Amino acid sequence: DYSKIEICVEFKWDTSLDAFDDPFIEEQSDIPSFVHPSKSVKDTLGQITAYASMQLGSQYHTHAFSVLIIQDTACIVRWDQEGAIVMCPIKYGED
């Protein structure tokens, strides 16, 4: 029931599912990107975007937060009606 969720935390054990690249990479279009250009990453992005959309669509909030954890790294994402802001990756075992 997404009308009652406060924060969504998604765990992935495989590093190939890490959606965000640090540092930025250059794609073929020469536009800097922080998203890995692979199908499995697009699936991960679709999944966390769907969760945020369901949460924002069923609650009266201006924004929501989610956490994507890949092994020992966490990314905090702030979602609102305009899009998402991805914080720098946190090595939670070290930082």
PDB file of C-alpha atoms in Angstrom:
ATOM      1  CA  ASP A   1       0.000   0.000   0.000  1.00  0.00           C
ATOM      2  CA  TYR A   2       1.953   2.999  -1.290  1.00  0.00           C
ATOM      3  CA  SER A   3      -0.312   5.496   0.451  1.00  0.00           C
ATOM      4  CA  LYS A   4       1.391   4.595   3.745  1.00  0.00           C
ATOM      5  CA  ILE A   5       5.021   4.181   2.700  1.00  0.00           C
ATOM      6  CA  GLU A   6       7.511   6.714   4.062  1.00  0.00           C
ATOM      7  CA  ILE A   7      10.669   5.764   2.173  1.00  0.00           C
ATOM      8  CA  CYS A   8      11.430   3.095  -0.402  1.00  0.00           C
ATOM      9  CA  VAL A   9      14.697   1.173  -0.081  1.00  0.00           C
ATOM     10  CA  GLU A  10      15.699  -1.061  -2.989  1.00  0.00           C
ATOM     11  CA  PHE A  11      18.531  -3.600  -2.610  1.00  0.00           C
ATOM     12  CA  LYS A  12      20.515  -5.017  -5.523  1.00  0.00           C
ATOM     13  CA  TRP A  13      23.370  -7.473  -4.989  1.00  0.00           C
ATOM     14  CA  ASP A  14      24.785  -7.425  -8.513  1.00  0.00           C
ATOM     15  CA  THR A  15      26.944  -4.397  -9.376  1.00  0.00           C
ATOM     16  CA  SER A  16      25.823  -4.642 -13.016  1.00  0.00           C
ATOM     17  CA  LEU A  17      22.435  -3.354 -11.785  1.00  0.00           C
ATOM     18  CA  ASP A  18      23.976  -0.150 -10.403  1.00  0.00           C
ATOM     19  CA  ALA A  19      22.088   2.569 -12.239  1.00  0.00           C
ATOM     20  CA  PHE A  20      24.370   5.482 -11.463  1.00  0.00           C
ATOM     21  CA  ASP A  21      27.951   5.972 -12.596  1.00  0.00           C
ATOM     22  CA  ASP A  22      30.503   7.890 -10.577  1.00  0.00           C
ATOM     23  CA  PRO A  23      32.236   9.810 -12.100  1.00  0.00           C
ATOM     24  CA  PHE A  24      30.181  10.921 -15.098  1.00  0.00           C
ATOM     25  CA  ILE A  25      30.713   9.132 -18.406  1.00  0.00           C
ATOM     26  CA  GLU A  26      30.566  10.438 -21.962  1.00  0.00           C
ATOM     27  CA  GLU A  27      27.967   8.731 -24.144  1.00  0.00           C
ATOM     28  CA  GLN A  28      27.944   8.657 -27.937  1.00  0.00           C
ATOM     29  CA  SER A  29      26.046  11.956 -28.037  1.00  0.00           C
ATOM     30  CA  ASP A  30      28.878  13.721 -26.161  1.00  0.00           C
ATOM     31  CA  ILE A  31      26.443  14.693 -23.395  1.00  0.00           C
ATOM     32  CA  PRO A  32      27.787  13.858 -19.925  1.00  0.00           C
ATOM     33  CA  SER A  33      25.676  11.210 -18.220  1.00  0.00           C
ATOM     34  CA  PHE A  34      25.689   9.577 -14.818  1.00  0.00           C
ATOM     35  CA  VAL A  35      23.454   6.679 -15.919  1.00  0.00           C
ATOM     36  CA  HIS A  36      25.010   3.428 -17.164  1.00  0.00           C
ATOM     37  CA  PRO A  37      23.836   2.737 -20.745  1.00  0.00           C
ATOM     38  CA  SER A  38      22.688  -0.893 -20.335  1.00  0.00           C
ATOM     39  CA  LYS A  39      19.338  -2.696 -20.406  1.00  0.00           C
ATOM     40  CA  SER A  40      19.638  -4.072 -16.866  1.00  0.00           C
ATOM     41  CA  VAL A  41      20.261  -0.536 -15.600  1.00  0.00           C
ATOM     42  CA  LYS A  42      17.188   0.719 -17.452  1.00  0.00           C
ATOM     43  CA  ASP A  43      15.186  -1.994 -15.679  1.00  0.00           C
ATOM     44  CA  THR A  44      16.522  -0.803 -12.302  1.00  0.00           C
ATOM     45  CA  LEU A  45      15.716   2.820 -13.164  1.00  0.00           C
ATOM     46  CA  GLY A  46      12.229   1.824 -14.292  1.00  0.00           C
ATOM     47  CA  GLN A  47      11.657  -0.060 -11.065  1.00  0.00           C
ATOM     48  CA  ILE A  48      12.689   2.748  -8.695  1.00  0.00           C
ATOM     49  CA  THR A  49      10.860   5.327 -10.841  1.00  0.00           C
ATOM     50  CA  ALA A  50       7.675   3.253 -10.681  1.00  0.00           C
ATOM     51  CA  TYR A  51       7.939   3.030  -6.884  1.00  0.00           C
ATOM     52  CA  ALA A  52       8.400   6.802  -6.577  1.00  0.00           C
ATOM     53  CA  SER A  53       5.531   7.482  -9.000  1.00  0.00           C
ATOM     54  CA  MET A  54       3.179   5.241  -7.038  1.00  0.00           C
ATOM     55  CA  GLN A  55       4.208   6.861  -3.760  1.00  0.00           C
ATOM     56  CA  LEU A  56       3.841  10.440  -5.022  1.00  0.00           C
ATOM     57  CA  GLY A  57       0.613   9.579  -6.833  1.00  0.00           C
ATOM     58  CA  SER A  58      -1.075   8.201  -3.718  1.00  0.00           C
ATOM     59  CA  GLN A  59       0.111  10.771  -1.153  1.00  0.00           C
ATOM     60  CA  TYR A  60      -0.256  14.522  -0.751  1.00  0.00           C
ATOM     61  CA  HIS A  61       3.462  15.292  -0.651  1.00  0.00           C
ATOM     62  CA  THR A  62       5.619  17.609  -2.724  1.00  0.00           C
ATOM     63  CA  HIS A  63       8.537  15.175  -2.731  1.00  0.00           C
ATOM     64  CA  ALA A  64       9.676  11.719  -1.654  1.00  0.00           C
ATOM     65  CA  PHE A  65      13.002  10.040  -0.940  1.00  0.00           C
ATOM     66  CA  SER A  66      14.252   6.607  -1.884  1.00  0.00           C
ATOM     67  CA  VAL A  67      17.491   4.717  -1.372  1.00  0.00           C
ATOM     68  CA  LEU A  68      19.120   2.409  -3.911  1.00  0.00           C
ATOM     69  CA  ILE A  69      21.656   0.079  -2.285  1.00  0.00           C
ATOM     70  CA  ILE A  70      24.118  -1.872  -4.435  1.00  0.00           C
ATOM     71  CA  GLN A  71      26.316  -4.103  -2.241  1.00  0.00           C
ATOM     72  CA  ASP A  72      28.202  -1.606  -0.014  1.00  0.00           C
ATOM     73  CA  THR A  73      27.131   1.593  -1.810  1.00  0.00           C
ATOM     74  CA  ALA A  74      23.952   3.616  -1.307  1.00  0.00           C
ATOM     75  CA  CYS A  75      22.470   6.394  -3.447  1.00  0.00           C
ATOM     76  CA  ILE A  76      19.791   8.652  -2.011  1.00  0.00           C
ATOM     77  CA  VAL A  77      17.285   9.932  -4.560  1.00  0.00           C
ATOM     78  CA  ARG A  78      14.926  12.879  -4.011  1.00  0.00           C
ATOM     79  CA  TRP A  79      11.834  12.690  -6.225  1.00  0.00           C
ATOM     80  CA  ASP A  80       9.326  15.434  -7.005  1.00  0.00           C
ATOM     81  CA  GLN A  81       6.904  16.343  -9.806  1.00  0.00           C
ATOM     82  CA  GLU A  82       9.771  17.662 -11.958  1.00  0.00           C
ATOM     83  CA  GLY A  83      12.064  14.638 -11.738  1.00  0.00           C
ATOM     84  CA  ALA A  84      14.789  13.300  -9.479  1.00  0.00           C
ATOM     85  CA  ILE A  85      17.977  14.479  -7.812  1.00  0.00           C
ATOM     86  CA  VAL A  86      20.556  11.759  -7.154  1.00  0.00           C
ATOM     87  CA  MET A  87      22.987  12.342  -4.295  1.00  0.00           C
ATOM     88  CA  CYS A  88      26.620  11.233  -4.548  1.00  0.00           C
ATOM     89  CA  PRO A  89      27.130   7.539  -3.778  1.00  0.00           C
ATOM     90  CA  ILE A  90      27.819   6.736  -0.132  1.00  0.00           C
ATOM     91  CA  LYS A  91      30.156   3.873   0.783  1.00  0.00           C
ATOM     92  CA  TYR A  92      28.252   3.213   3.992  1.00  0.00           C
ATOM     93  CA  GLY A  93      30.867   0.768   5.287  1.00  0.00           C
ATOM     94  CA  GLU A  94      33.535   3.497   5.077  1.00  0.00           C
ATOM     95  CA  ASP A  95      31.810   6.922   5.214  1.00  0.00           C
TER      96      ASP A  95
END
